[in-house]
Coordinates of C-alpha atoms in Angstrom, one line a residue:
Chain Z
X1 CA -34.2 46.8 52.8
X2 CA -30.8 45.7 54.1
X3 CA -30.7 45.0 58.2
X4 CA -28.4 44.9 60.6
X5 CA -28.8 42.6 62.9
X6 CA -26.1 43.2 64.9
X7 CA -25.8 47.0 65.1
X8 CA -26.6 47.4 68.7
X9 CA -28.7 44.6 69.7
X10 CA -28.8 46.4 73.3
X11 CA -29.2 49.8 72.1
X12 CA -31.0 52.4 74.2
X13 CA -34.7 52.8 73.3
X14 CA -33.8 55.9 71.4
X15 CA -31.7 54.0 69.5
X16 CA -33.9 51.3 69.1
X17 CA -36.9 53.5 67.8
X18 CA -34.5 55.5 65.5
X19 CA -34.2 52.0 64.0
X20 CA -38.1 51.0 64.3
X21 CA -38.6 53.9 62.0
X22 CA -36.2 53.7 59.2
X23 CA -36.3 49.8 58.7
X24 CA -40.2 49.3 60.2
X25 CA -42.7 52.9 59.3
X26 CA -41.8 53.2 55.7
X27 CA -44.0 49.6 55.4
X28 CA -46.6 51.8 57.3
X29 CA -48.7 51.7 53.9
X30 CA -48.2 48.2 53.0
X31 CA -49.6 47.2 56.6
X32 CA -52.2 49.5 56.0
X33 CA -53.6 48.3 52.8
X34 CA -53.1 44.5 53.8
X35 CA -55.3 45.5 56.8
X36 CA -57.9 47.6 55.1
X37 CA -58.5 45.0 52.5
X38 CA -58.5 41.9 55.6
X39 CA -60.5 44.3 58.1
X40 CA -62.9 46.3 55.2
X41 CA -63.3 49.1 56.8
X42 CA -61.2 52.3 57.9
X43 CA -61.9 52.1 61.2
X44 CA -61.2 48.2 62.3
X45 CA -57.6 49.1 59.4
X46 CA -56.6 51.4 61.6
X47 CA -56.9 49.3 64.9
X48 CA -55.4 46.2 63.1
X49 CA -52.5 48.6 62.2
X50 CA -52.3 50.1 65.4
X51 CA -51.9 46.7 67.2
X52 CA -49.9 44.9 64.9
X53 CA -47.6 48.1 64.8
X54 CA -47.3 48.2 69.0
X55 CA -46.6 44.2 68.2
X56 CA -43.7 44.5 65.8
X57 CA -41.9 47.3 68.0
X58 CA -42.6 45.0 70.8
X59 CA -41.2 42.0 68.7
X60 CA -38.7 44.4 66.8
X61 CA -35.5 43.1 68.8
X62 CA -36.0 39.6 67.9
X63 CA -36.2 40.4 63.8
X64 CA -33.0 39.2 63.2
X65 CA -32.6 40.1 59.3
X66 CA -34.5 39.0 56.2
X67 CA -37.2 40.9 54.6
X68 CA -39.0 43.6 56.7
X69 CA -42.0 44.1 54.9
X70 CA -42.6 40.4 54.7
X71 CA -42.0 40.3 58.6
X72 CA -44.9 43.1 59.2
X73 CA -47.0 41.9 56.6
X74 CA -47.0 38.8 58.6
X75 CA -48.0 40.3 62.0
X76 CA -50.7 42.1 60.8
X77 CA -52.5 39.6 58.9
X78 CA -51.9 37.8 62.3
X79 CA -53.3 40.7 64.2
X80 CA -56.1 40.8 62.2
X81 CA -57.1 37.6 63.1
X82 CA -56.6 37.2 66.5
X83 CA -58.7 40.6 67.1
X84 CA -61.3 39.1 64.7
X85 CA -61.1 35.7 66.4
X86 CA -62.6 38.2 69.3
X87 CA -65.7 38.3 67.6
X88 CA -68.1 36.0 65.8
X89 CA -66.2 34.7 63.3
X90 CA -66.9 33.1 59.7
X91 CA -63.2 31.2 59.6
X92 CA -64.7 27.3 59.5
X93 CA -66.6 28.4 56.6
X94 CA -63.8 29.9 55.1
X95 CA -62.3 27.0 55.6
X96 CA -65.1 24.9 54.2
X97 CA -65.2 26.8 51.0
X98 CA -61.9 25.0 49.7
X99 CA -64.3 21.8 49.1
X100 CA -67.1 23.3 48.3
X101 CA -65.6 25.2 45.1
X102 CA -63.3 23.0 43.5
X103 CA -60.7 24.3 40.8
X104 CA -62.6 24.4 37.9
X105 CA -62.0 26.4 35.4
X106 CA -64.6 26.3 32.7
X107 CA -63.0 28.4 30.4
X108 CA -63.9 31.9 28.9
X109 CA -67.8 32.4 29.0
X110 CA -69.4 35.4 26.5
X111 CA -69.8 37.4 29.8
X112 CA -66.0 37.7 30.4
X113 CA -65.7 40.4 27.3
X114 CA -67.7 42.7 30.3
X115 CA -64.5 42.8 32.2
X116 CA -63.3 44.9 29.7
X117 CA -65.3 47.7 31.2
X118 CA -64.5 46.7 34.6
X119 CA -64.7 50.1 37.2
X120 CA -63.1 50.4 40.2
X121 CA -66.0 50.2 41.9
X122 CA -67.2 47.1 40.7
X123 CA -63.6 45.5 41.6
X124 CA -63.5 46.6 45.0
X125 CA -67.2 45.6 45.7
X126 CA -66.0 41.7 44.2
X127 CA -62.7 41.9 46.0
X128 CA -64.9 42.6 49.6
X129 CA -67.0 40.0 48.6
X130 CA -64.2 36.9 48.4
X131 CA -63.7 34.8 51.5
X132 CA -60.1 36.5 53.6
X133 CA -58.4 33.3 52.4
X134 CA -58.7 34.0 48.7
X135 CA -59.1 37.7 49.6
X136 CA -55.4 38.2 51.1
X137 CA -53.9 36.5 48.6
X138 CA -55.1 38.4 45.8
X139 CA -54.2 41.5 47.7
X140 CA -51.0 40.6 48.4
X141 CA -49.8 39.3 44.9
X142 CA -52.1 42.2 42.8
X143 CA -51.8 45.3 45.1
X144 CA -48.7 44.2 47.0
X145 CA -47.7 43.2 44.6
X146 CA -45.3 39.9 46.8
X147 CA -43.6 37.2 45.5
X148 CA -45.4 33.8 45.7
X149 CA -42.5 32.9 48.1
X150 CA -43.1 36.0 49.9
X151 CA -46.6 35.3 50.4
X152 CA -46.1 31.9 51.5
X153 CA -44.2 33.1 53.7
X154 CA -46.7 35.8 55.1
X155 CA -49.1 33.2 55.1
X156 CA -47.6 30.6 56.6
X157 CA -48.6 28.8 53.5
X158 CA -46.9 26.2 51.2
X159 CA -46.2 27.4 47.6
X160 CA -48.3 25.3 45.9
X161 CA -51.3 25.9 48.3
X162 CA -50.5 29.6 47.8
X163 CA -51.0 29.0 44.4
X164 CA -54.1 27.0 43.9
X165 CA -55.7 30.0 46.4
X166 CA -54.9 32.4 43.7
X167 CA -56.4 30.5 41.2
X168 CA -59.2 30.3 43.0
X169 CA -59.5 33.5 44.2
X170 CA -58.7 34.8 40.5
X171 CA -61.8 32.4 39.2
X172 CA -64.1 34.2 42.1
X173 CA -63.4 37.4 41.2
X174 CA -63.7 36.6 37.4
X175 CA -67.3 34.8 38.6
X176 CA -68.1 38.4 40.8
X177 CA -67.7 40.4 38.3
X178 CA -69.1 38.8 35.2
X179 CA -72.4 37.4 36.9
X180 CA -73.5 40.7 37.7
X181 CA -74.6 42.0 33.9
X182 CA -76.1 38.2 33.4
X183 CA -78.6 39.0 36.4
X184 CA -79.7 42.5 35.0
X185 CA -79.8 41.0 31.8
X186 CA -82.0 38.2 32.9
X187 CA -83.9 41.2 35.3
X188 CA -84.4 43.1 31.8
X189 CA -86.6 40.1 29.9
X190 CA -89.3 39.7 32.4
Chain T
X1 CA -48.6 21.0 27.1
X2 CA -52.7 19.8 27.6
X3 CA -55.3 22.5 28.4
X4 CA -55.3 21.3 32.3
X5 CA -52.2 21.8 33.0
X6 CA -52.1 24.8 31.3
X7 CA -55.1 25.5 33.2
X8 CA -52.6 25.4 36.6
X9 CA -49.8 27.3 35.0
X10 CA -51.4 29.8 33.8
X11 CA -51.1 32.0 36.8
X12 CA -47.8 31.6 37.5
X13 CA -47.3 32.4 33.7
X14 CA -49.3 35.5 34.7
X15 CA -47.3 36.5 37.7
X16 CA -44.1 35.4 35.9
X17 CA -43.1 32.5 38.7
X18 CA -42.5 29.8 35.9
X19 CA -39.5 28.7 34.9
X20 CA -37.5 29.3 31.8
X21 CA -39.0 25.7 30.6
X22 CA -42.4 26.0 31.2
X23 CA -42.9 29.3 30.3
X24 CA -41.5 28.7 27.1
X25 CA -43.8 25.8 27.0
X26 CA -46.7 27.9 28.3
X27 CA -46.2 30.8 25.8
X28 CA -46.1 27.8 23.1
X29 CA -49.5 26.5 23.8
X30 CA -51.3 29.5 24.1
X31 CA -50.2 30.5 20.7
X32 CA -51.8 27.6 19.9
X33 CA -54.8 27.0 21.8
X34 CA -57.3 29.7 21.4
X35 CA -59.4 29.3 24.8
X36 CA -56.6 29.0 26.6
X37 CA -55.5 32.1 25.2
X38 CA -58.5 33.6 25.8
X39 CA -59.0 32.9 29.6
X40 CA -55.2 34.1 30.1
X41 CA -56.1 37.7 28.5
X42 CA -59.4 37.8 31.0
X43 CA -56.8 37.3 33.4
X44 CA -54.5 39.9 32.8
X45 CA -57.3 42.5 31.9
X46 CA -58.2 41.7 35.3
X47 CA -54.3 41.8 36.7
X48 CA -54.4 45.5 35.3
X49 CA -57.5 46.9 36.2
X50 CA -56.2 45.6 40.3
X51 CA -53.1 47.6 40.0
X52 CA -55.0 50.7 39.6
X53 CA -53.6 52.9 42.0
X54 CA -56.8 53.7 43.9
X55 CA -57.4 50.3 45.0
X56 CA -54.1 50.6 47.6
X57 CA -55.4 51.8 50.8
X58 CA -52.3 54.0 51.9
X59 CA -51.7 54.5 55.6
X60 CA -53.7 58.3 56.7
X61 CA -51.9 61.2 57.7
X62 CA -53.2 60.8 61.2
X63 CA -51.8 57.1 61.9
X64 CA -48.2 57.8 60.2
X65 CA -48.2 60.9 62.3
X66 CA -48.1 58.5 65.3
X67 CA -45.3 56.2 64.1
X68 CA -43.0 59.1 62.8
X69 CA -41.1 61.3 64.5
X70 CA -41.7 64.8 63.3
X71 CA -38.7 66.0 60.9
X72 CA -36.1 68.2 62.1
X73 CA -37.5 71.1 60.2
X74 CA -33.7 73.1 60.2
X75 CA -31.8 71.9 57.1
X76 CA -35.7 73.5 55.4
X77 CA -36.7 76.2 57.8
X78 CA -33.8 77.9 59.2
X79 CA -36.3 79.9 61.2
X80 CA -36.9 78.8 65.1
X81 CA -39.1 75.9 64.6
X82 CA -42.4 77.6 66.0
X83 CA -45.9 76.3 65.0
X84 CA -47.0 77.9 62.4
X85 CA -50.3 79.5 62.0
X86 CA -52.8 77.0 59.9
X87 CA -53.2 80.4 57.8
X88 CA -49.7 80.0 57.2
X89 CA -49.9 76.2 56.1
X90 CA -53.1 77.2 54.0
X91 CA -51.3 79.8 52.0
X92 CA -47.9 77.7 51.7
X93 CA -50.4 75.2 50.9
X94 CA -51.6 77.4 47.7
X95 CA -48.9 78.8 46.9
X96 CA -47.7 75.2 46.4
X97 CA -50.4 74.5 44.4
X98 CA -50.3 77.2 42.0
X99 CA -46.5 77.2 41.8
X100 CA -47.4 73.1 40.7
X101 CA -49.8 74.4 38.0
X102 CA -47.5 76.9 36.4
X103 CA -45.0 74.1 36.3
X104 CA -43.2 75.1 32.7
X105 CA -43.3 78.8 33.3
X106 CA -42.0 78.5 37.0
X107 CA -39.1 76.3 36.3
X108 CA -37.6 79.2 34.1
X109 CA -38.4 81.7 36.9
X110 CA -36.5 79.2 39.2
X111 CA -32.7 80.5 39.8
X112 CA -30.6 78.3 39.6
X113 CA -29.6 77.7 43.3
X114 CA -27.4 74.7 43.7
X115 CA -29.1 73.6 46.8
X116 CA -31.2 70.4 46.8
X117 CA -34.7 71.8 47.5
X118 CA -34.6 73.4 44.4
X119 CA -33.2 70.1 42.8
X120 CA -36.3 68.5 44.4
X121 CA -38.7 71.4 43.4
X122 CA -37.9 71.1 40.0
X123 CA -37.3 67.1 39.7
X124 CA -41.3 67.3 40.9
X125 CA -41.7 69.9 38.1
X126 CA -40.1 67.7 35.8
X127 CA -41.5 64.8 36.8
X128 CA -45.4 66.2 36.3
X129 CA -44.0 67.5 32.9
X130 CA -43.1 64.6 31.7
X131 CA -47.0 62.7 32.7
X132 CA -49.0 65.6 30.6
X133 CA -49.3 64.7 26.7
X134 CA -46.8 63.0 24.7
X135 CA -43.5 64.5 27.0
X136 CA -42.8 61.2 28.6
X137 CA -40.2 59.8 26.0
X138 CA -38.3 60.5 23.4
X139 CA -36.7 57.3 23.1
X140 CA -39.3 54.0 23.7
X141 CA -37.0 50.9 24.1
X142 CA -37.0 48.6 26.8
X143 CA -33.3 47.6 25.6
X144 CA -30.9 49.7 27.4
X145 CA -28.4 49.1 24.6
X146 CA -31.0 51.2 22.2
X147 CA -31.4 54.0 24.8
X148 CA -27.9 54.4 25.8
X149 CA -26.2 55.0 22.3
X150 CA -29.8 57.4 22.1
X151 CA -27.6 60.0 24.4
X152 CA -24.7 59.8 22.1
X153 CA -23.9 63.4 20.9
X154 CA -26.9 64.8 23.0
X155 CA -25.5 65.1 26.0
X156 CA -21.8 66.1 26.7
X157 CA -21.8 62.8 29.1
X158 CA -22.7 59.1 28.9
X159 CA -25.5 58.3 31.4
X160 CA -25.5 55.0 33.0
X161 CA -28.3 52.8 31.3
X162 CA -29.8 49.7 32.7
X163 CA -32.7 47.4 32.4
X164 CA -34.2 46.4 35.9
X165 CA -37.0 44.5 34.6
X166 CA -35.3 41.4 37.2
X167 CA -36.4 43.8 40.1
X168 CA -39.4 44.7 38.6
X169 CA -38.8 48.1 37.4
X170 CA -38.5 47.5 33.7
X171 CA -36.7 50.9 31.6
X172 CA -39.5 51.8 29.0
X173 CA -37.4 54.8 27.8
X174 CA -35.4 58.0 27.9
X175 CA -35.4 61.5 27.2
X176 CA -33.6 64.8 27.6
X177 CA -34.2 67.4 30.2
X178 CA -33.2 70.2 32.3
X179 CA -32.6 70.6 35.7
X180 CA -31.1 73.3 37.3
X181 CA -30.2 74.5 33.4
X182 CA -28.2 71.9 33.4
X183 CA -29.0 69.2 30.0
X184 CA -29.8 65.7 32.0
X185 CA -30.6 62.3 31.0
X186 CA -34.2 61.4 32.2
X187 CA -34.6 57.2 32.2
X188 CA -37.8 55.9 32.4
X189 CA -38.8 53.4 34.4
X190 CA -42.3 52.0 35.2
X191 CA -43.4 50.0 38.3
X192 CA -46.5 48.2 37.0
X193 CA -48.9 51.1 36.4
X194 CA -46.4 53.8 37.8
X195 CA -43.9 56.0 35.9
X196 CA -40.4 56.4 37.7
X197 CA -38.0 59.4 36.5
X198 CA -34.5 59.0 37.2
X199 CA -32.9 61.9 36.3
X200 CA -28.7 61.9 36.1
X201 CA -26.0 64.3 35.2
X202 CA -22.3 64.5 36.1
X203 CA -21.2 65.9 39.6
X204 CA -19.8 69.2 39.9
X205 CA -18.9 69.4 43.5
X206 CA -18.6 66.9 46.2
X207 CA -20.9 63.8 46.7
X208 CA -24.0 64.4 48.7
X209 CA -25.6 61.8 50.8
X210 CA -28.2 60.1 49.7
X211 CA -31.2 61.7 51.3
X212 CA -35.5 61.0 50.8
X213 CA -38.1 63.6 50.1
X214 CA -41.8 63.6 50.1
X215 CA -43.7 66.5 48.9
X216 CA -47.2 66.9 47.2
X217 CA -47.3 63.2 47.1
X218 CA -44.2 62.5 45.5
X219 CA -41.3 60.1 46.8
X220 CA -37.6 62.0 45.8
X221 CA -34.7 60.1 46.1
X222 CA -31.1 61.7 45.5
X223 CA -27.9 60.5 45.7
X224 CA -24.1 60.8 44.3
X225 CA -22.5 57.7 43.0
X226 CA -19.7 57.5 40.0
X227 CA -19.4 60.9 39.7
X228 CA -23.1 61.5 38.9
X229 CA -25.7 63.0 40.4
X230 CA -29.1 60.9 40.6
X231 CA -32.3 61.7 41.2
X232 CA -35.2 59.6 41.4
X233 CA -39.1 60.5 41.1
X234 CA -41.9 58.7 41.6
X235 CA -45.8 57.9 43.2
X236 CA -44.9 54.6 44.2
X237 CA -44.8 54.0 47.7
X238 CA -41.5 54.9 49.3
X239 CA -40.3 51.9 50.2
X240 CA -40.6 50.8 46.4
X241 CA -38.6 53.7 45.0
X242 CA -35.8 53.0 48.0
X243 CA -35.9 49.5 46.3
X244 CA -35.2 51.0 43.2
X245 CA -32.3 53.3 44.1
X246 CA -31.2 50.4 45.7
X247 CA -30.9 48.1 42.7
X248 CA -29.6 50.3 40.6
X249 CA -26.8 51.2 42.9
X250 CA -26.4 47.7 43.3
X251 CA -25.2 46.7 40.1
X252 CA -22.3 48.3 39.8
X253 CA -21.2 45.9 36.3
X254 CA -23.5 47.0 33.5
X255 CA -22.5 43.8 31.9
X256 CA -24.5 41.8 34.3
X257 CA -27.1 43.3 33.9
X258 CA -28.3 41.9 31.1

């Protein structure tokens, strides 16, 4: 969306909010689904959004063109952390979990011809169940469908990191949703 | 190209972030190398089944109540903007419904009022029309130079054709339709998983301003450029679709665009 940075930089707050709206609330849904898939539940989405919202009006006169989207996306993957940083958080194991699961791929298994049948269900149950790191980024690239610039950008990531994360989280989510069957399975023999 | 770094490129292959070279050199070795080949199709089974539309967690009603200002109702509702009775929003809410339903036998009901609420009405019409069965295309091409010269002798006008696969909304097609009785060209235009309509036909009167609707879940845009009349249907989010009338106003020289 095109800005201008310089139409009325001391407008009146009417003004101002005229603006919030048409550059700032059609991104409403992308902040939304960013923070539903970060927060994982409706209720903490809605408070993330809420926040990060108040934030970026708060911030608004100091966006001085470039992408809005990007911009919000930013503040409330931001938001979400701060208000989670509240609480007991699991952000050093996050962290952790870079070394602990290297990039390997080990190629196609027999299991991965299950995918086929993948349900919604099942995806949203393995997409909860990646760490935030590997979660956002899969979220923004598959559902928001950003830019690997874009996400670095969000992020506060560099490109390449951006896209070893994906790979990862792509490998994860692969690993969620093909391990499943192979427990029933080895469930069924005994 | 080796499997390992193949093994890297592959998902910037997948989300099309490689360069002209190492695509090309990426495409190469997976028609070469069957596991490679294999793991990249797990991947994009798995890229599809994520864009299914269900998995994007859309703002609620309630919270983009808060952040929008509530429309100036007159340009609809020409009546004093009282609140009306939930038994009134109920039954507008079924008639709606119904009048959705009867689609094909409505839209010849439908006089043909030049005002754009009935353009919208029946661009929604169209646009569900076009979903059910086999009414989507009647031309499949993603090469604007086979959908174009599709028109010829169809339509007594030329519609403007182009390919925005660069923005990510590649053309998939064409077809004819009516709005307003009027023949128009429909192009069709997907955003991964989602079907956009843009519907044209020449301008009669004066240009309108571009201007955005949402009803029943659909995002209309319309606007006036080049002595057309455009208007543009879709599920994608709004800001997408503004995208998309965007970037096809945007390039004004066909030849550039491919």
């Amino acid at each position: 969306m095109p800005t201008e940075p310089n139409a009325s930089p001391r407008g009146t707050d009417a003004a101002r909010s005229v603006r919030f709206e048409a550059q700032v609330v059609p991104y409403l849904d992308a902040a939304h689904n960013l923070a539903h898939w970060l927060a994982r539940n409706p209720a903490d989405a809605q408070d993330v959004v809420q926040e990060a919202m108040l934030r970026a009006l708060r911030y608004f006169d100091s966006f001085h063109g470039g992408d809005v989207r990007v911009w919000l996306l930013a503040i409330v993957r931001n938001t979400f952390y701060t208000l989670r940083s509240r609480a007991p958080h699991d952000a050093l194991h996050d962290e952790l979990d870079d070394v602990k699961h290297p990039l390997v791929d080990d190629g196609p298994s027999p299991e991965t011809l299950t995918l086929l049948a993948v349900d919604v269900g099942a995806l949203q149950a393995a997409l909860e169940k990646l760490p935030p790191p590997l979660r956002e980024v899969l979220v923004l690239r598959e559902l928001e469908e950003c830019s690997y610039k874009e996400i670095a950008a969000i992020t506060e990531q560099k490109i390449g990191t951006v896209m070893s994360r994906l790979a990862r989280a792509r490998e994860r989510l692969r690993d969620e949703l093909t391990c499943r069957p192979k427990e029933v399975r080895r469930h069924d023999v005994r | 190209m080796m499997c390992d770094d193949a093994g890297l490129l592959l998902h910037a292959y997948l989300d099309d972030e490689l360069d002209a070279a190492d695509s090309a050199a990426m495409a190469r070795h997976l028609s070469e190398c069957s596991a490679c080949k294999a793991r990249y199709e797990t991947y994009a089974i798995m890229q599809k089944a994520l864009s299914e539309p269900t998995l994007y967690r859309r703002a609620p009603d309630a919270l983009r109540a808060q952040w929008t200002t509530p429309p100036a109702a007159s340009t609809v509702v020409p009546l004093p903007a009282r609140r009306r009775a939930p038994v009134a929003w109920a039954a507008a809410a079924g008639f709606a419904a119904a009048v959705l339903l009867s689609v094909p036998a409505w839209l010849h009901w439908m006089p043909t009022r030049g005002t754009g609420d009935a353009i919208v009405a029946q661009a929604i019409s169209g646009h569900v029309r076009s979903l059910q069965g086999e009414h989507l295309m009647d031309v499949v091409s993603t090469d604007q130079h086979t959908v174009k010269p599709w028109f010829e002798g169809k339509l007594d006008f030329s519609p403007r054709v182009k390919d925005l696969a660069g923005e990510g909304f590649p053309l998939v097609g064409g077809r004819l339709d009516a709005l307003e009785g009027h023949s128009v060209a429909a192009l069709v235009y997907k955003r991964r998983l989602h079907v956009i309509n843009l519907f044209q036909w020449p301008a009669e009167g004066g240009s309108v301003p571009q201007a955005t609707t949402q009803e029943h879940g659909y995002t209309v845009i319309r606007w006036t450029g080049d002595g057309m009349h455009y208007v543009v249907i879709s599920d994608v989010n709004e800001a997408d679709l503004k995208q998309f009338a965007l970037a096809f106003q945007n390039e004004a020289n066909p030849l550039m665009s491919r």
